[in-house]
Structure formats: structure tokens, C-alpha cells
Short mmCIF file of C-alpha atoms in Angstrom, two decimals:
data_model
loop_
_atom_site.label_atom_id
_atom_site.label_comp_id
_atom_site.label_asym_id
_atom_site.label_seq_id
_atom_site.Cartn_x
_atom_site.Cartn_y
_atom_site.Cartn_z
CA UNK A 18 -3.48 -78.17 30.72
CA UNK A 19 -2.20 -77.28 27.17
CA UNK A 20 -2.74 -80.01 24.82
CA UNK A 21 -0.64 -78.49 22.21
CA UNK A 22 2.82 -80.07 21.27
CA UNK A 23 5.49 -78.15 23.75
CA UNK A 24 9.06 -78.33 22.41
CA UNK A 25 12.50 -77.93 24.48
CA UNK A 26 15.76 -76.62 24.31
CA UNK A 27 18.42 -79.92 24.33
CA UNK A 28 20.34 -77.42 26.70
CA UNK A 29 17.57 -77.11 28.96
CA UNK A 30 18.04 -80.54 30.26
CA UNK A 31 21.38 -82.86 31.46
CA UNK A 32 24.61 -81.41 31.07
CA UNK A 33 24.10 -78.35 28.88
CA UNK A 34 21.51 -77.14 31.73
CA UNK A 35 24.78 -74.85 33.42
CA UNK A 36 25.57 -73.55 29.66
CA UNK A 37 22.42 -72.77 28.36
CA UNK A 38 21.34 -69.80 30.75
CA UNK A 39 18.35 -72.54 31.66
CA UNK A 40 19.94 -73.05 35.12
CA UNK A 41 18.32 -69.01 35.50
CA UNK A 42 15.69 -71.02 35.72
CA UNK A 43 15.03 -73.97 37.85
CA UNK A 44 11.32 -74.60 36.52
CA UNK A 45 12.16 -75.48 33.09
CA UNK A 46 9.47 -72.57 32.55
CA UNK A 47 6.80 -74.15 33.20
CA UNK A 48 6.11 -72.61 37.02
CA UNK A 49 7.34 -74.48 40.80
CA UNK A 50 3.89 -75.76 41.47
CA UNK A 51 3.27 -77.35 37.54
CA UNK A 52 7.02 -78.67 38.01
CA UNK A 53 6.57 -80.41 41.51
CA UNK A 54 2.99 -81.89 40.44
CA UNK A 55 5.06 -83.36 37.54
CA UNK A 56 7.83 -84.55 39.38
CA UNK A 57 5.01 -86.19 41.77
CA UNK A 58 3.34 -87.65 38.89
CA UNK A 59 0.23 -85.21 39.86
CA UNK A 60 -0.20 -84.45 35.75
CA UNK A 61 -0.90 -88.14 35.50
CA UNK A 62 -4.16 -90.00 35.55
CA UNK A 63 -5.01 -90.68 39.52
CA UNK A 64 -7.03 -93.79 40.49
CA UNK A 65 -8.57 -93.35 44.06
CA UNK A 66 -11.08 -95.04 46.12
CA UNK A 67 -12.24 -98.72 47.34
CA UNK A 68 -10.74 -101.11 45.71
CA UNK A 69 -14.33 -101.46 43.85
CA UNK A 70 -14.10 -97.85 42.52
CA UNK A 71 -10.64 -99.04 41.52
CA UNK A 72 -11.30 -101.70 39.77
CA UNK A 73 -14.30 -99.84 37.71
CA UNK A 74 -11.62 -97.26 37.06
CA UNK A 75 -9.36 -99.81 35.43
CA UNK A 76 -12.47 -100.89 33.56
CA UNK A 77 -13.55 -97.92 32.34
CA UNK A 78 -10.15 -96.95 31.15
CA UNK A 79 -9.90 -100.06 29.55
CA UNK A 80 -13.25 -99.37 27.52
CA UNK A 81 -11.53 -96.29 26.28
CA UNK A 82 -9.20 -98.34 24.71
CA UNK A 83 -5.74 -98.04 26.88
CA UNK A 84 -4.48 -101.67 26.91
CA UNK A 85 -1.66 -100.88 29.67
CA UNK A 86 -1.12 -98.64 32.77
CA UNK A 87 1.83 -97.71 34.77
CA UNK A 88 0.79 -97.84 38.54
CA UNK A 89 2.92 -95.67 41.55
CA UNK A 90 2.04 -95.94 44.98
CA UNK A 91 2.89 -93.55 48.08
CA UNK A 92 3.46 -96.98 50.10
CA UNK A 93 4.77 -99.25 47.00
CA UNK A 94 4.35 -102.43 49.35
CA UNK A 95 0.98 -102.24 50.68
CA UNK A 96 0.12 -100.71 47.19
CA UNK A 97 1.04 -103.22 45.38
CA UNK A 98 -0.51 -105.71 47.99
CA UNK A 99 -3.23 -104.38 47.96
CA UNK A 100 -3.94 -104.83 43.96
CA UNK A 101 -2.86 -108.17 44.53
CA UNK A 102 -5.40 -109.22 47.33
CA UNK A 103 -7.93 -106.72 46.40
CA UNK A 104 -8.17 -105.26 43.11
CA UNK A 105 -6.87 -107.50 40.49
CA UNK A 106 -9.43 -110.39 42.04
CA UNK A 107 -12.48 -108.32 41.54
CA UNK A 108 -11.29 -107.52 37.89
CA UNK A 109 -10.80 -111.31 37.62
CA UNK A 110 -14.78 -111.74 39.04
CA UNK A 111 -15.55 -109.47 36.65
CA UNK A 112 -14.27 -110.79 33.56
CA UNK A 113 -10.97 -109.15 32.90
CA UNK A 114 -7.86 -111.23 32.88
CA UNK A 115 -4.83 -112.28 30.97
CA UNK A 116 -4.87 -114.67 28.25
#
């Protein structure tokens, strides 16, 4: 992935999409597959695993210093059930919890 800072046309997006000659194409340039892994969240961080490896995956991203996460689930309600019952208790056990 290109780390360098990408810049867009304002018509490629909203409204000025059908103006701008960006509706010629539908992948904002970047390629189908890039576009659907980004519309899937696939260019984002992925956590997978026991809830163990999960919870030393929170860890370890905490030790490299990012203080908040945005979590997505296929199956929102047994995802989010399942940090409830699962993960967030082990990363109590081990120390990590709100003030």
C-alpha cells in the first residue's frame, strides 16, 4: 500500500461525481478489488483468532501507542458478545481497564 499522501478531485465524490467525467469511472481510480477491500474495511487493521490472540492483539496495539480502536464485526451481535463475555474479561485479568 502507498503510504504517500493521495489527494482527490471534490468532483470525484457526492454530487459533482455525474459532472466531473469521474462517473467514467466507478473505482475512484484506485482498481475494483482495492475499492471493494475498502468498502469492506479489508485496508484496515484485522484482529483474528481466540479470544486470547485477541486480547494480546489489543495489547500489543496498545504498546504501540494507539489509545482507541474502532471494532466491525461480520455478525455485530455475537461480535460484540463475544468481546463482552470473552475478550474484554481477559484484558481486565490482565491488567488493562478503564479508569
Amino acid at each position: 500500500m502507498n503510504s504517500e499522501q493521495q489527494t482527490f478531485d471534490e468532483g470525484a465524490f457526492g454530487e459533482g461525481r455525474s459532472t466531473s467525467g469521474a462517473a467514467q469511472d466507478p473505482y475512484l481510480g484506485i482498481g475494483k478489488e482495492e475499492y471493494e477491500d475498502l468498502g469492506m474495511g479489508m485496508g484496515a487493521y484485522q484482529l483474528f483468532g481466540s479470544p486470547e490472540t485477541i486480547a494480546d492483539q489489543l495489547i500489543d496495539l496498545y504498546g504501540a501507542g494507539v489509545g482507541q480502536v474502532a471494532l466491525s464485526f461480520l455478525d455485530p451481535h455475537h461480535g460484540v458478545r463475544q468481546m463482552g463475555e470473552r475478550i474484554i474479561p481477559l484484558l481486565r485479568e490482565r491488567g488493562y481497564h478503564q479508569s
